[in-house]
PDB file of C-alpha atoms in Angstrom:
ATOM      1  CA  MET A 201     -78.942 -36.075 112.369  1.00  0.00           C
ATOM      2  CA  LYS A 202     -75.327 -36.423 113.494  1.00  0.00           C
ATOM      3  CA  ILE A 203     -72.843 -39.165 113.600  1.00  0.00           C
ATOM      4  CA  ARG A 204     -69.441 -39.436 115.415  1.00  0.00           C
ATOM      5  CA  ILE A 205     -66.688 -41.352 113.428  1.00  0.00           C
ATOM      6  CA  THR A 206     -63.564 -42.610 115.674  1.00  0.00           C
ATOM      7  CA  TRP A 207     -60.536 -43.962 114.861  1.00  0.00           C
ATOM      8  CA  PRO A 208     -57.018 -44.597 116.790  1.00  0.00           C
ATOM      9  CA  ALA A 209     -55.340 -41.381 115.487  1.00  0.00           C
ATOM     10  CA  GLY A 210     -58.492 -39.452 115.612  1.00  0.00           C
ATOM     11  CA  GLN A 211     -62.325 -38.497 115.166  1.00  0.00           C
ATOM     12  CA  LEU A 212     -64.587 -36.341 113.026  1.00  0.00           C
ATOM     13  CA  THR A 213     -68.370 -35.817 112.887  1.00  0.00           C
ATOM     14  CA  ALA A 214     -70.938 -35.775 110.299  1.00  0.00           C
ATOM     15  CA  THR A 215     -74.280 -34.247 109.355  1.00  0.00           C
ATOM     16  CA  LEU A 216     -76.647 -36.649 107.546  1.00  0.00           C
ATOM     17  CA  ASP A 217     -79.469 -35.689 105.438  1.00  0.00           C
ATOM     18  CA  ASP A 218     -82.848 -37.085 105.334  1.00  0.00           C
ATOM     19  CA  THR A 219     -82.621 -40.199 103.577  1.00  0.00           C
ATOM     20  CA  PRO A 220     -83.332 -43.937 103.533  1.00  0.00           C
ATOM     21  CA  SER A 221     -79.926 -45.016 103.969  1.00  0.00           C
ATOM     22  CA  ALA A 222     -78.859 -42.623 106.792  1.00  0.00           C
ATOM     23  CA  ALA A 223     -82.133 -43.464 108.457  1.00  0.00           C
ATOM     24  CA  ALA A 224     -80.896 -46.945 108.143  1.00  0.00           C
ATOM     25  CA  LEU A 225     -77.779 -46.261 109.403  1.00  0.00           C
ATOM     26  CA  MET A 226     -79.282 -44.359 112.372  1.00  0.00           C
ATOM     27  CA  ALA A 227     -81.230 -47.112 113.560  1.00  0.00           C
ATOM     28  CA  ALA A 228     -78.215 -49.143 113.193  1.00  0.00           C
ATOM     29  CA  LEU A 229     -75.778 -47.290 115.559  1.00  0.00           C
ATOM     30  CA  PRO A 230     -73.460 -47.881 117.458  1.00  0.00           C
ATOM     31  CA  ILE A 231     -71.362 -49.672 114.585  1.00  0.00           C
ATOM     32  CA  ASP A 232     -67.713 -51.198 115.182  1.00  0.00           C
ATOM     33  CA  ALA A 233     -65.764 -52.253 112.323  1.00  0.00           C
ATOM     34  CA  THR A 234     -62.550 -52.612 110.745  1.00  0.00           C
ATOM     35  CA  ALA A 235     -61.467 -49.835 108.145  1.00  0.00           C
ATOM     36  CA  HIS A 236     -60.253 -50.303 104.553  1.00  0.00           C
ATOM     37  CA  THR A 237     -58.654 -47.476 102.820  1.00  0.00           C
ATOM     38  CA  TRP A 238     -58.593 -47.179  98.591  1.00  0.00           C
ATOM     39  CA  GLY A 239     -56.627 -44.199  97.378  1.00  0.00           C
ATOM     40  CA  GLU A 240     -57.863 -41.277  99.482  1.00  0.00           C
ATOM     41  CA  GLU A 241     -61.235 -42.580 100.713  1.00  0.00           C
ATOM     42  CA  VAL A 242     -61.986 -45.125 103.730  1.00  0.00           C
ATOM     43  CA  TYR A 243     -64.445 -47.421 104.016  1.00  0.00           C
ATOM     44  CA  PHE A 244     -66.051 -49.985 106.196  1.00  0.00           C
ATOM     45  CA  ASP A 245     -68.669 -52.757 106.329  1.00  0.00           C
ATOM     46  CA  THR A 246     -71.577 -51.637 108.282  1.00  0.00           C
ATOM     47  CA  GLY A 247     -73.841 -55.009 108.032  1.00  0.00           C
ATOM     48  CA  LEU A 248     -76.531 -53.111 106.460  1.00  0.00           C
ATOM     49  CA  SER A 249     -77.811 -53.667 103.170  1.00  0.00           C
ATOM     50  CA  PRO A 250     -80.071 -50.730 101.719  1.00  0.00           C
ATOM     51  CA  ALA A 251     -81.260 -50.577  98.045  1.00  0.00           C
ATOM     52  CA  LEU A 252     -79.514 -48.072  95.598  1.00  0.00           C
ATOM     53  CA  GLU A 253     -81.124 -44.647  96.120  1.00  0.00           C
ATOM     54  CA  PRO A 254     -82.575 -43.016  92.372  1.00  0.00           C
ATOM     55  CA  ASP A 255     -80.100 -40.145  93.512  1.00  0.00           C
ATOM     56  CA  ALA A 256     -77.028 -42.059  93.976  1.00  0.00           C
ATOM     57  CA  ARG A 257     -73.772 -40.948  92.368  1.00  0.00           C
ATOM     58  CA  GLN A 258     -70.070 -42.191  91.357  1.00  0.00           C
ATOM     59  CA  VAL A 259     -68.549 -38.722  91.266  1.00  0.00           C
ATOM     60  CA  VAL A 260     -69.028 -36.795  94.857  1.00  0.00           C
ATOM     61  CA  ASP A 261     -67.597 -34.178  96.705  1.00  0.00           C
ATOM     62  CA  ALA A 262     -64.494 -34.551  99.169  1.00  0.00           C
ATOM     63  CA  GLY A 263     -66.003 -34.958 102.562  1.00  0.00           C
ATOM     64  CA  THR A 264     -69.209 -36.706 101.349  1.00  0.00           C
ATOM     65  CA  VAL A 265     -70.627 -39.337 103.306  1.00  0.00           C
ATOM     66  CA  ALA A 266     -71.935 -42.136 101.075  1.00  0.00           C
ATOM     67  CA  PHE A 267     -73.452 -46.005 101.417  1.00  0.00           C
ATOM     68  CA  TRP A 268     -71.948 -48.141  98.787  1.00  0.00           C
ATOM     69  CA  PRO A 269     -74.547 -50.871  98.164  1.00  0.00           C
ATOM     70  CA  PRO A 270     -72.663 -53.841  96.861  1.00  0.00           C
ATOM     71  CA  GLY A 271     -70.030 -53.923  99.737  1.00  0.00           C
ATOM     72  CA  ASN A 272     -72.493 -53.187 102.393  1.00  0.00           C
ATOM     73  CA  ALA A 273     -70.027 -50.385 103.269  1.00  0.00           C
ATOM     74  CA  LEU A 274     -69.887 -46.386 104.633  1.00  0.00           C
ATOM     75  CA  ALA A 275     -67.638 -44.760 101.978  1.00  0.00           C
ATOM     76  CA  LEU A 276     -65.888 -41.518 102.938  1.00  0.00           C
ATOM     77  CA  PRO A 277     -63.630 -39.833 100.293  1.00  0.00           C
ATOM     78  CA  TYR A 278     -61.499 -37.173 101.282  1.00  0.00           C
ATOM     79  CA  GLY A 279     -59.731 -36.583  97.708  1.00  0.00           C
ATOM     80  CA  PRO A 280     -58.830 -38.898  94.523  1.00  0.00           C
ATOM     81  CA  THR A 281     -59.668 -42.614  94.299  1.00  0.00           C
ATOM     82  CA  PRO A 282     -57.388 -45.090  92.377  1.00  0.00           C
ATOM     83  CA  ILE A 283     -60.034 -44.669  89.113  1.00  0.00           C
ATOM     84  CA  SER A 284     -60.511 -41.100  89.675  1.00  0.00           C
ATOM     85  CA  GLU A 285     -60.037 -38.549  86.614  1.00  0.00           C
ATOM     86  CA  GLY A 286     -57.986 -35.387  88.242  1.00  0.00           C
ATOM     87  CA  ASP A 287     -59.017 -34.794  91.765  1.00  0.00           C
ATOM     88  CA  GLU A 288     -62.488 -35.762  92.145  1.00  0.00           C
ATOM     89  CA  PRO A 289     -63.185 -38.453  94.386  1.00  0.00           C
ATOM     90  CA  ARG A 290     -64.576 -41.241  92.328  1.00  0.00           C
ATOM     91  CA  LEU A 291     -66.232 -44.028  94.084  1.00  0.00           C
ATOM     92  CA  ALA A 292     -65.892 -47.537  92.744  1.00  0.00           C
ATOM     93  CA  SER A 293     -69.532 -47.676  91.763  1.00  0.00           C
ATOM     94  CA  PRO A 294     -72.857 -45.387  92.436  1.00  0.00           C
ATOM     95  CA  CYS A 295     -73.466 -44.598  96.134  1.00  0.00           C
ATOM     96  CA  ASN A 296     -76.333 -43.254  98.037  1.00  0.00           C
ATOM     97  CA  VAL A 297     -75.425 -39.558  99.443  1.00  0.00           C
ATOM     98  CA  LEU A 298     -76.383 -39.723 102.952  1.00  0.00           C
ATOM     99  CA  GLY A 299     -74.713 -36.504 104.618  1.00  0.00           C
ATOM    100  CA  ARG A 300     -71.573 -34.501 104.873  1.00  0.00           C
ATOM    101  CA  ILE A 301     -68.414 -34.694 106.993  1.00  0.00           C
ATOM    102  CA  ASP A 302     -68.154 -31.650 109.287  1.00  0.00           C
ATOM    103  CA  GLY A 303     -64.938 -29.525 108.976  1.00  0.00           C
ATOM    104  CA  ASP A 304     -62.121 -30.618 107.395  1.00  0.00           C
ATOM    105  CA  PRO A 305     -62.390 -34.414 105.644  1.00  0.00           C
ATOM    106  CA  ARG A 306     -58.542 -34.474 105.161  1.00  0.00           C
ATOM    107  CA  ALA A 307     -58.527 -35.937 109.112  1.00  0.00           C
ATOM    108  CA  LEU A 308     -59.576 -39.170 107.262  1.00  0.00           C
ATOM    109  CA  ALA A 309     -55.836 -39.540 106.062  1.00  0.00           C
ATOM    110  CA  THR A 310     -54.905 -40.754 109.219  1.00  0.00           C
ATOM    111  CA  VAL A 311     -56.695 -43.823 108.998  1.00  0.00           C
ATOM    112  CA  ARG A 312     -55.035 -47.025 108.517  1.00  0.00           C
ATOM    113  CA  SER A 313     -56.672 -49.794 106.545  1.00  0.00           C
ATOM    114  CA  GLY A 314     -56.912 -52.558 109.336  1.00  0.00           C
ATOM    115  CA  ASP A 315     -57.840 -49.851 112.235  1.00  0.00           C
ATOM    116  CA  PRO A 316     -60.879 -50.326 114.458  1.00  0.00           C
ATOM    117  CA  ILE A 317     -63.246 -47.734 113.465  1.00  0.00           C
ATOM    118  CA  ARG A 318     -66.617 -46.926 115.212  1.00  0.00           C
ATOM    119  CA  ILE A 319     -69.546 -44.941 114.123  1.00  0.00           C
ATOM    120  CA  GLU A 320     -72.251 -43.821 116.960  1.00  0.00           C
ATOM    121  CA  GLN A 321     -74.535 -40.861 117.346  1.00  0.00           C
ATOM    122  CA  ALA A 322     -73.069 -37.562 118.104  1.00  0.00           C
TER     123      ALA A 322
END
């Protein structure tokens, strides 16, 4: 499953794994939202509320596509966040891992808080 994420200064694609949260996201597409940033992470409300999955993680790799259940949000870390230890991307709390960004996740550095952001099937 592939998604495209677009914002005023760029776009990227991501490949999603076969997980319950990824299936819920795909079924809800397209989604238009307002981007927020937290350190080197972009996140935004999806309006979805999937449960925390058994393999949820707080520390992930840069470029992970994650779902943050407490915020009903997709979380896209591309580097350290304010609570990271070193260079690791550490999310606010455990998140469901949905997949991985294709290519360089640092493209997300051009997203500004308040930017319109859209997710659709690629």
